[in-house]
Amino acid sequence: MSSIPIKTVLYAIKTCRDGNNFDKIGNSINSMLPDDNIKLIHKVMKMGHMSVIEHVNFTFGIEGVSRSFLAQLSRHRLASLSVESQRAVDVSHANFVVPDSIKEDVNNSIIFKGALEHTISAYKRLIENGVPLEDARYLLPNATPTKMVFTVNARELHHIFDVRLCLRAQDEIRQVVTMMKDLVQDECYELFPDELVGPPCNNVGVCSQHNTTCINFKKLLQKKIDSKQE
Ligand SMILES: Cc1cc2nc3c(=O)[nH]c(=O)nc-3n(C[C@H](O)[C@H](O)[C@H](O)COP(=O)(O)OP(=O)(O)OC[C@H]3O[C@@H](n4cnc5c(N)ncnc54)[C@H](O)[C@@H]3O)c2cc1C
């Protein structure tokens, strides 16, 4: 028995090609072997007929991420976001986000922490002096943590995986999007099989970044050289 998201996609596919009404379409979906249904979905996705998976939506609760992460995620225009408001929430006691590249070096951690303490102390003093949160927040750094509810359809999620799982993507968003990928693969692997999930170096064997320091790009180049020698 197929899950509701899978059935929804199958209805969308069969609506395009099958002249029958929905009752008959439902019967034909139920009479097909689950494996055949999945094969059909993958065939259609590989053809690029991707609107059929737009009918499946995923909602994520994301917290403990930086405003810098938010700036990047919110560039994806085909998703819906509800974000914690800095006009309503005093963040002076929050856990600020420290990038791994800074965390792993003691000196850099001290520099970062010092600047943060200085800024947050000024933010607190402004609030104590009666400055509204919505104005005191102008001091807050990109490291300020935030939380959000993020809703996105399966097609846009594939696009996000394409661009944000690339090793060229920034570390924090790549880490969070990797978790999103793992979650949707757990819930609905049929729509996100490894062979169809980005970045493009993984699923289609091409790279538009041409960054010679990237390990995946080097592997692609090596593959090309090997195939020419064969
Ligand atoms: C490694 C990396 C570095 C980046 N660096 C920068 C940077 O320096 N500066 C910067 O400003 N941004 C940067 N970005 C953000 C990037 O430019 C995009 O804004 C972001 O990736 C959102 O993706 P998108 O625009 O493809 O698609 P989405 O908004 O996720 O939309 C999905 C797709 O829908 C279509 N679409 C959506 N809206 C429109 C539209 N209005 N017109 C036509 N087609 C549309 C497009 O096909 C698009 O690919 C970077 C992104 C990455 C991954």
GROMACS .gro file of N, CA and C in nm, residues 80-225:
model
  438
   80SER      N    1   0.755   2.873   0.212
   80SER     CA    2   0.688   2.962   0.308
   80SER      C    3   0.763   2.960   0.440
   81LEU      N    4   0.776   3.077   0.499
   81LEU     CA    5   0.854   3.092   0.623
   81LEU      C    6   0.776   3.169   0.728
   82SER      N    7   0.780   3.121   0.853
   82SER     CA    8   0.733   3.202   0.967
   82SER      C    9   0.850   3.207   1.064
   83VAL      N   10   0.901   3.329   1.089
   83VAL     CA   11   1.029   3.344   1.159
   83VAL      C   12   1.010   3.418   1.292
   84GLU      N   13   1.083   3.374   1.394
   84GLU     CA   14   1.083   3.443   1.523
   84GLU      C   15   1.115   3.591   1.501
   85SER      N   16   1.036   3.678   1.564
   85SER     CA   17   1.052   3.821   1.539
   85SER      C   18   1.147   3.885   1.640
   86GLN      N   19   1.243   3.961   1.591
   86GLN     CA   20   1.334   4.034   1.681
   86GLN      C   21   1.264   4.160   1.735
   87ARG      N   22   1.145   4.188   1.683
   87ARG     CA   23   1.067   4.299   1.739
   87ARG      C   24   0.997   4.253   1.866
   88ALA      N   25   0.977   4.120   1.878
   88ALA     CA   26   0.899   4.066   1.990
   88ALA      C   27   0.985   3.992   2.092
   89VAL      N   28   1.098   3.938   2.048
   89VAL     CA   29   1.178   3.850   2.135
   89VAL      C   30   1.312   3.916   2.168
   90ASP      N   31   1.341   3.926   2.300
   90ASP     CA   32   1.470   3.978   2.346
   90ASP      C   33   1.571   3.863   2.338
   91VAL      N   34   1.676   3.880   2.258
   91VAL     CA   35   1.769   3.768   2.236
   91VAL      C   36   1.898   3.783   2.318
   92SER      N   37   1.896   3.872   2.418
   92SER     CA   38   2.022   3.897   2.488
   92SER      C   39   2.076   3.774   2.562
   93HIS      N   40   1.989   3.676   2.594
   93HIS     CA   41   2.039   3.558   2.665
   93HIS      C   42   2.046   3.434   2.575
   94ALA      N   43   2.035   3.457   2.446
   94ALA     CA   44   2.034   3.342   2.353
   94ALA      C   45   2.175   3.286   2.332
   95ASN      N   46   2.181   3.165   2.278
   95ASN     CA   47   2.311   3.104   2.243
   95ASN      C   48   2.347   3.145   2.101
   96PHE      N   49   2.445   3.231   2.087
   96PHE     CA   50   2.481   3.281   1.954
   96PHE      C   51   2.554   3.171   1.875
   97VAL      N   52   2.539   3.175   1.744
   97VAL     CA   53   2.592   3.066   1.660
   97VAL      C   54   2.737   3.098   1.622
   98VAL      N   55   2.825   3.004   1.652
   98VAL     CA   56   2.965   3.023   1.617
   98VAL      C   57   3.002   2.925   1.505
   99PRO      N   58   3.046   2.977   1.390
   99PRO     CA   59   3.082   2.885   1.281
   99PRO      C   60   3.195   2.790   1.322
  100ASP      N   61   3.191   2.667   1.270
  100ASP     CA   62   3.292   2.566   1.305
  100ASP      C   63   3.433   2.617   1.277
  101SER      N   64   3.452   2.691   1.166
  101SER     CA   65   3.587   2.736   1.128
  101SER      C   66   3.645   2.830   1.235
  102ILE      N   67   3.559   2.896   1.313
  102ILE     CA   68   3.606   2.984   1.421
  102ILE      C   69   3.621   2.903   1.549
  103LYS      N   70   3.521   2.817   1.574
  103LYS     CA   71   3.520   2.733   1.694
  103LYS      C   72   3.647   2.650   1.708
  104GLU      N   73   3.699   2.603   1.593
  104GLU     CA   74   3.810   2.507   1.602
  104GLU      C   75   3.945   2.574   1.629
  105ASP      N   76   3.948   2.707   1.643
  105ASP     CA   77   4.073   2.776   1.671
  105ASP      C   78   4.055   2.862   1.797
  106VAL      N   79   4.142   2.841   1.897
  106VAL     CA   80   4.123   2.908   2.026
  106VAL      C   81   4.131   3.060   2.011
  107ASN      N   82   4.232   3.111   1.938
  107ASN     CA   83   4.247   3.256   1.923
  107ASN      C   84   4.126   3.318   1.855
  108ASN      N   85   4.083   3.256   1.746
  108ASN     CA   86   3.967   3.311   1.674
  108ASN      C   87   3.841   3.307   1.759
  109SER      N   88   3.829   3.202   1.840
  109SER     CA   89   3.713   3.192   1.930
  109SER      C   90   3.713   3.308   2.030
  110ILE      N   91   3.833   3.342   2.080
  110ILE     CA   92   3.842   3.453   2.178
  110ILE      C   93   3.803   3.585   2.111
  111ILE      N   94   3.854   3.609   1.989
  111ILE     CA   95   3.820   3.733   1.916
  111ILE      C   96   3.669   3.743   1.897
  112PHE      N   97   3.610   3.630   1.851
  112PHE     CA   98   3.467   3.626   1.819
  112PHE      C   99   3.384   3.652   1.946
  113LYS      N  100   3.419   3.581   2.053
  113LYS     CA  101   3.344   3.590   2.178
  113LYS      C  102   3.352   3.731   2.235
  114GLY      N  103   3.470   3.791   2.226
  114GLY     CA  104   3.491   3.927   2.280
  114GLY      C  105   3.401   4.028   2.207
  115ALA      N  106   3.399   4.020   2.075
  115ALA     CA  107   3.317   4.115   1.996
  115ALA      C  108   3.170   4.094   2.027
  116LEU      N  109   3.133   3.967   2.042
  116LEU     CA  110   2.993   3.933   2.070
  116LEU      C  111   2.950   3.989   2.206
  117GLU      N  112   3.035   3.968   2.308
  117GLU     CA  113   2.999   4.014   2.444
  117GLU      C  114   2.982   4.165   2.446
  118HIS      N  115   3.073   4.233   2.374
  118HIS     CA  116   3.069   4.379   2.368
  118HIS      C  117   2.935   4.425   2.305
  119THR      N  118   2.899   4.363   2.195
  119THR     CA  119   2.778   4.401   2.122
  119THR      C  120   2.652   4.371   2.203
  120ILE      N  121   2.650   4.252   2.264
  120ILE     CA  122   2.529   4.213   2.337
  120ILE      C  123   2.513   4.298   2.463
  121SER      N  124   2.626   4.336   2.521
  121SER     CA  125   2.616   4.423   2.639
  121SER      C  126   2.557   4.559   2.598
  122ALA      N  127   2.595   4.612   2.482
  122ALA     CA  128   2.538   4.739   2.435
  122ALA      C  129   2.388   4.722   2.403
  123TYR      N  130   2.352   4.607   2.343
  123TYR     CA  131   2.211   4.578   2.310
  123TYR      C  132   2.126   4.579   2.438
  124LYS      N  133   2.180   4.512   2.544
  124LYS     CA  134   2.108   4.505   2.671
  124LYS      C  135   2.090   4.643   2.731
  125ARG      N  136   2.199   4.722   2.727
  125ARG     CA  137   2.192   4.857   2.787
  125ARG      C  138   2.090   4.944   2.715
  126LEU      N  139   2.084   4.934   2.582
  126LEU     CA  140   1.984   5.011   2.506
  126LEU      C  141   1.842   4.974   2.551
  127ILE      N  142   1.820   4.842   2.570
  127ILE     CA  143   1.685   4.797   2.611
  127ILE      C  144   1.654   4.851   2.752
  128GLU      N  145   1.756   4.841   2.842
  128GLU     CA  146   1.735   4.893   2.979
  128GLU      C  147   1.703   5.043   2.975
  129ASN      N  148   1.760   5.113   2.876
  129ASN     CA  149   1.736   5.258   2.865
  129ASN      C  150   1.603   5.290   2.798
  130GLY      N  151   1.526   5.186   2.765
  130GLY     CA  152   1.392   5.209   2.709
  130GLY      C  153   1.385   5.206   2.557
  131VAL      N  154   1.497   5.173   2.491
  131VAL     CA  155   1.492   5.164   2.344
  131VAL      C  156   1.409   5.039   2.309
  132PRO      N  157   1.311   5.052   2.216
  132PRO     CA  158   1.231   4.933   2.181
  132PRO      C  159   1.318   4.823   2.120
  133LEU      N  160   1.275   4.697   2.142
  133LEU     CA  161   1.350   4.582   2.087
  133LEU      C  162   1.371   4.599   1.936
  134GLU      N  163   1.268   4.652   1.869
  134GLU     CA  164   1.276   4.662   1.722
  134GLU      C  165   1.387   4.757   1.676
  135ASP      N  166   1.431   4.848   1.765
  135ASP     CA  167   1.540   4.939   1.730
  135ASP      C  168   1.674   4.891   1.787
  136ALA      N  169   1.671   4.836   1.909
  136ALA     CA  170   1.794   4.783   1.969
  136ALA      C  171   1.853   4.672   1.880
  137ARG      N  172   1.766   4.600   1.811
  137ARG     CA  173   1.812   4.486   1.727
  137ARG      C  174   1.904   4.530   1.614
  138TYR      N  175   1.909   4.659   1.583
  138TYR     CA  176   1.997   4.703   1.474
  138TYR      C  177   2.144   4.670   1.506
  139LEU      N  178   2.172   4.646   1.632
  139LEU     CA  179   2.310   4.612   1.672
  139LEU      C  180   2.341   4.463   1.653
  140LEU      N  181   2.238   4.382   1.640
  140LEU     CA  182   2.259   4.236   1.647
  140LEU      C  183   2.337   4.182   1.526
  141PRO      N  184   2.427   4.087   1.554
  141PRO     CA  185   2.510   4.032   1.445
  141PRO      C  186   2.443   3.917   1.371
  142ASN      N  187   2.503   3.876   1.260
  142ASN     CA  188   2.455   3.760   1.184
  142ASN      C  189   2.454   3.632   1.269
  143ALA      N  190   2.537   3.631   1.374
  143ALA     CA  191   2.546   3.511   1.459
  143ALA      C  192   2.423   3.495   1.549
  144THR      N  193   2.334   3.594   1.551
  144THR     CA  194   2.215   3.585   1.637
  144THR      C  195   2.131   3.464   1.598
  145PRO      N  196   2.096   3.381   1.700
  145PRO     CA  197   2.018   3.262   1.666
  145PRO      C  198   1.872   3.297   1.637
  146THR      N  199   1.809   3.212   1.560
  146THR     CA  200   1.668   3.234   1.528
  146THR      C  201   1.599   3.099   1.510
  147LYS      N  202   1.469   3.103   1.503
  147LYS     CA  203   1.397   2.978   1.472
  147LYS      C  204   1.285   3.009   1.374
  148MET      N  205   1.242   2.905   1.302
  148MET     CA  206   1.144   2.928   1.196
  148MET      C  207   1.069   2.799   1.165
  149VAL      N  208   0.950   2.819   1.109
  149VAL     CA  209   0.877   2.707   1.048
  149VAL      C  210   0.888   2.728   0.897
  150PHE      N  211   0.931   2.623   0.829
  150PHE     CA  212   0.964   2.633   0.687
  150PHE      C  213   0.884   2.527   0.611
  151THR      N  214   0.803   2.570   0.518
  151THR     CA  215   0.722   2.475   0.439
  151THR      C  216   0.759   2.485   0.292
  152VAL      N  217   0.776   2.370   0.231
  152VAL     CA  218   0.830   2.369   0.095
  152VAL      C  219   0.780   2.244   0.022
  153ASN      N  220   0.756   2.257  -0.109
  153ASN     CA  221   0.712   2.136  -0.180
  153ASN      C  222   0.833   2.054  -0.227
  154ALA      N  223   0.804   1.929  -0.265
  154ALA     CA  224   0.913   1.834  -0.295
  154ALA      C  225   0.999   1.881  -0.413
  155ARG      N  226   0.939   1.950  -0.509
  155ARG     CA  227   1.018   1.994  -0.625
  155ARG      C  228   1.118   2.102  -0.583
  156GLU      N  229   1.068   2.200  -0.506
  156GLU     CA  230   1.158   2.307  -0.461
  156GLU      C  231   1.266   2.251  -0.368
  157LEU      N  232   1.225   2.149  -0.289
  157LEU     CA  233   1.322   2.086  -0.200
  157LEU      C  234   1.435   2.022  -0.282
  158HIS      N  235   1.401   1.959  -0.394
  158HIS     CA  236   1.505   1.904  -0.481
  158HIS      C  237   1.599   2.016  -0.529
  159HIS      N  238   1.539   2.131  -0.564
  159HIS     CA  239   1.622   2.243  -0.609
  159HIS      C  240   1.715   2.291  -0.496
  160ILE      N  241   1.659   2.298  -0.375
  160ILE     CA  242   1.741   2.341  -0.260
  160ILE      C  243   1.855   2.241  -0.237
  161PHE      N  244   1.826   2.111  -0.249
  161PHE     CA  245   1.931   2.010  -0.234
  161PHE      C  246   2.039   2.029  -0.342
  162ASP      N  247   1.993   2.059  -0.466
  162ASP     CA  248   2.090   2.079  -0.576
  162ASP      C  249   2.191   2.188  -0.542
  163VAL      N  250   2.140   2.301  -0.492
  163VAL     CA  251   2.233   2.414  -0.474
  163VAL      C  252   2.297   2.420  -0.335
  164ARG      N  253   2.230   2.367  -0.233
  164ARG     CA  254   2.282   2.384  -0.097
  164ARG      C  255   2.358   2.262  -0.044
  165LEU      N  256   2.353   2.148  -0.118
  165LEU     CA  257   2.435   2.034  -0.075
  165LEU      C  258   2.570   2.034  -0.147
  166CYS      N  259   2.584   2.126  -0.240
  166CYS     CA  260   2.713   2.143  -0.310
  166CYS      C  261   2.819   2.183  -0.207
  167LEU      N  262   2.939   2.131  -0.222
  167LEU     CA  263   3.045   2.164  -0.125
  167LEU      C  264   3.082   2.312  -0.128
  168ARG      N  265   3.040   2.384  -0.234
  168ARG     CA  266   3.064   2.528  -0.243
  168ARG      C  267   2.964   2.607  -0.156
  169ALA      N  268   2.855   2.543  -0.117
  169ALA     CA  269   2.756   2.613  -0.033
  169ALA      C  270   2.819   2.638   0.104
  170GLN      N  271   2.767   2.739   0.174
  170GLN     CA  272   2.824   2.774   0.304
  170GLN      C  273   2.795   2.663   0.406
  171ASP      N  274   2.887   2.648   0.501
  171ASP     CA  275   2.886   2.532   0.590
  171ASP      C  276   2.755   2.514   0.669
  172GLU      N  277   2.705   2.622   0.731
  172GLU     CA  278   2.587   2.606   0.818
  172GLU      C  279   2.466   2.561   0.737
  173ILE      N  280   2.441   2.628   0.624
  173ILE     CA  281   2.322   2.591   0.546
  173ILE      C  282   2.340   2.450   0.488
  174ARG      N  283   2.463   2.414   0.453
  174ARG     CA  284   2.485   2.278   0.400
  174ARG      C  285   2.455   2.174   0.509
  175GLN      N  286   2.496   2.205   0.634
  175GLN     CA  287   2.471   2.111   0.743
  175GLN      C  288   2.320   2.095   0.769
  176VAL      N  289   2.248   2.209   0.771
  176VAL     CA  290   2.104   2.201   0.800
  176VAL      C  291   2.030   2.133   0.685
  177VAL      N  292   2.067   2.169   0.561
  177VAL     CA  293   1.998   2.109   0.446
  177VAL      C  294   2.030   1.958   0.438
  178THR      N  295   2.148   1.919   0.484
  178THR     CA  296   2.179   1.775   0.490
  178THR      C  297   2.083   1.705   0.586
  179MET      N  298   2.055   1.772   0.701
  179MET     CA  299   1.958   1.713   0.796
  179MET      C  300   1.820   1.705   0.735
  180MET      N  301   1.782   1.811   0.658
  180MET     CA  302   1.651   1.810   0.593
  180MET      C  303   1.642   1.694   0.494
  181LYS      N  304   1.751   1.674   0.421
  181LYS     CA  305   1.755   1.564   0.323
  181LYS      C  306   1.738   1.429   0.395
  182ASP      N  307   1.811   1.411   0.507
  182ASP     CA  308   1.802   1.284   0.580
  182ASP      C  309   1.658   1.261   0.629
  183LEU      N  310   1.594   1.370   0.678
  183LEU     CA  311   1.458   1.357   0.730
  183LEU      C  312   1.359   1.318   0.620
  184VAL      N  313   1.368   1.387   0.504
  184VAL     CA  314   1.269   1.353   0.399
  184VAL      C  315   1.299   1.216   0.338
  185GLN      N  316   1.426   1.177   0.338
  185GLN     CA  317   1.456   1.042   0.289
  185GLN      C  318   1.398   0.936   0.384
  186ASP      N  319   1.401   0.966   0.516
  186ASP     CA  320   1.341   0.873   0.613
  186ASP      C  321   1.190   0.864   0.592
  187GLU      N  322   1.127   0.979   0.568
  187GLU     CA  323   0.981   0.985   0.556
  187GLU      C  324   0.931   0.937   0.422
  188CYS      N  325   1.004   0.971   0.314
  188CYS     CA  326   0.949   0.950   0.180
  188CYS      C  327   1.064   0.928   0.081
  189TYR      N  328   1.137   0.819   0.103
  189TYR     CA  329   1.256   0.793   0.020
  189TYR      C  330   1.219   0.784  -0.129
  190GLU      N  331   1.096   0.738  -0.154
  190GLU     CA  332   1.053   0.720  -0.295
  190GLU      C  333   1.069   0.849  -0.376
  191LEU      N  334   1.045   0.965  -0.313
  191LEU     CA  335   1.056   1.092  -0.387
  191LEU      C  336   1.198   1.149  -0.383
  192PHE      N  337   1.283   1.093  -0.296
  192PHE     CA  338   1.419   1.145  -0.281
  192PHE      C  339   1.523   1.034  -0.280
  193PRO      N  340   1.520   0.945  -0.382
  193PRO     CA  341   1.622   0.839  -0.382
  193PRO      C  342   1.760   0.901  -0.406
  194ASP      N  343   1.862   0.838  -0.350
  194ASP     CA  344   1.999   0.895  -0.361
  194ASP      C  345   2.034   0.936  -0.504
  195GLU      N  346   1.994   0.852  -0.601
  195GLU     CA  347   2.038   0.880  -0.739
  195GLU      C  348   1.970   1.002  -0.800
  196LEU      N  349   1.863   1.052  -0.734
  196LEU     CA  350   1.795   1.170  -0.790
  196LEU      C  351   1.816   1.295  -0.704
  197VAL      N  352   1.894   1.281  -0.597
  197VAL     CA  353   1.912   1.396  -0.507
  197VAL      C  354   2.047   1.462  -0.534
  198GLY      N  355   2.044   1.598  -0.538
  198GLY     CA  356   2.163   1.676  -0.570
  198GLY      C  357   2.268   1.666  -0.464
  199PRO      N  358   2.384   1.730  -0.480
  199PRO     CA  359   2.418   1.826  -0.585
  199PRO      C  360   2.439   1.757  -0.721
  200PRO      N  361   2.444   1.838  -0.830
  200PRO     CA  362   2.452   1.779  -0.964
  200PRO      C  363   2.572   1.687  -0.984
  201CYS      N  364   2.683   1.710  -0.911
  201CYS     CA  365   2.797   1.619  -0.927
  201CYS      C  366   2.758   1.479  -0.883
  202ASN      N  367   2.658   1.470  -0.790
  202ASN     CA  368   2.614   1.340  -0.741
  202ASN      C  369   2.511   1.276  -0.833
  203ASN      N  370   2.408   1.356  -0.875
  203ASN     CA  371   2.299   1.289  -0.947
  203ASN      C  372   2.309   1.294  -1.098
  204VAL      N  373   2.378   1.398  -1.153
  204VAL     CA  374   2.390   1.395  -1.299
  204VAL      C  375   2.535   1.395  -1.348
  205GLY      N  376   2.629   1.395  -1.253
  205GLY     CA  377   2.770   1.383  -1.291
  205GLY      C  378   2.825   1.505  -1.362
  206VAL      N  379   2.770   1.623  -1.333
  206VAL     CA  380   2.826   1.747  -1.390
  206VAL      C  381   2.842   1.850  -1.278
  207CYS      N  382   2.928   1.949  -1.305
  207CYS     CA  383   2.951   2.055  -1.206
  207CYS      C  384   2.963   2.188  -1.279
  208SER      N  385   2.888   2.290  -1.233
  208SER     CA  386   2.899   2.421  -1.298
  208SER      C  387   2.994   2.513  -1.220
  209GLN      N  388   3.044   2.466  -1.107
  209GLN     CA  389   3.125   2.551  -1.020
  209GLN      C  390   3.273   2.556  -1.063
  210HIS      N  391   3.322   2.444  -1.117
  210HIS     CA  392   3.460   2.434  -1.164
  210HIS      C  393   3.561   2.483  -1.062
  211ASN      N  394   3.541   2.441  -0.939
  211ASN     CA  395   3.633   2.480  -0.833
  211ASN      C  396   3.735   2.367  -0.815
  212THR      N  397   3.858   2.396  -0.854
  212THR     CA  398   3.958   2.288  -0.857
  212THR      C  399   4.001   2.243  -0.717
  213THR      N  400   3.957   2.318  -0.613
  213THR     CA  401   3.990   2.273  -0.477
  213THR      C  402   3.881   2.180  -0.421
  214CYS      N  403   3.771   2.166  -0.495
  214CYS     CA  404   3.659   2.083  -0.445
  214CYS      C  405   3.689   1.936  -0.471
  215ILE      N  406   3.677   1.855  -0.367
  215ILE     CA  407   3.710   1.712  -0.378
  215ILE      C  408   3.617   1.642  -0.477
  216ASN      N  409   3.488   1.683  -0.480
  216ASN     CA  410   3.393   1.618  -0.572
  216ASN      C  411   3.422   1.656  -0.717
  217PHE      N  412   3.464   1.782  -0.740
  217PHE     CA  413   3.499   1.824  -0.876
  217PHE      C  414   3.622   1.747  -0.924
  218LYS      N  415   3.719   1.730  -0.834
  218LYS     CA  416   3.840   1.654  -0.869
  218LYS      C  417   3.803   1.511  -0.908
  219LYS      N  418   3.708   1.452  -0.832
  219LYS     CA  419   3.665   1.313  -0.863
  219LYS      C  420   3.601   1.307  -1.001
  220LEU      N  421   3.518   1.410  -1.034
  220LEU     CA  422   3.453   1.413  -1.166
  220LEU      C  423   3.557   1.420  -1.277
  221LEU      N  424   3.657   1.509  -1.257
  221LEU     CA  425   3.764   1.524  -1.356
  221LEU      C  426   3.837   1.392  -1.376
  222GLN      N  427   3.870   1.326  -1.262
  222GLN     CA  428   3.942   1.199  -1.268
  222GLN      C  429   3.862   1.095  -1.346
  223LYS      N  430   3.730   1.093  -1.321
  223LYS     CA  431   3.640   0.998  -1.390
  223LYS      C  432   3.647   1.020  -1.540
  224LYS      N  433   3.646   1.149  -1.581
  224LYS     CA  434   3.652   1.184  -1.724
  224LYS      C  435   3.782   1.132  -1.784
  225ILE      N  436   3.893   1.159  -1.712
  225ILE     CA  437   4.025   1.115  -1.761
  225ILE      C  438   4.027   0.964  -1.775
   0.00000   0.00000   0.00000
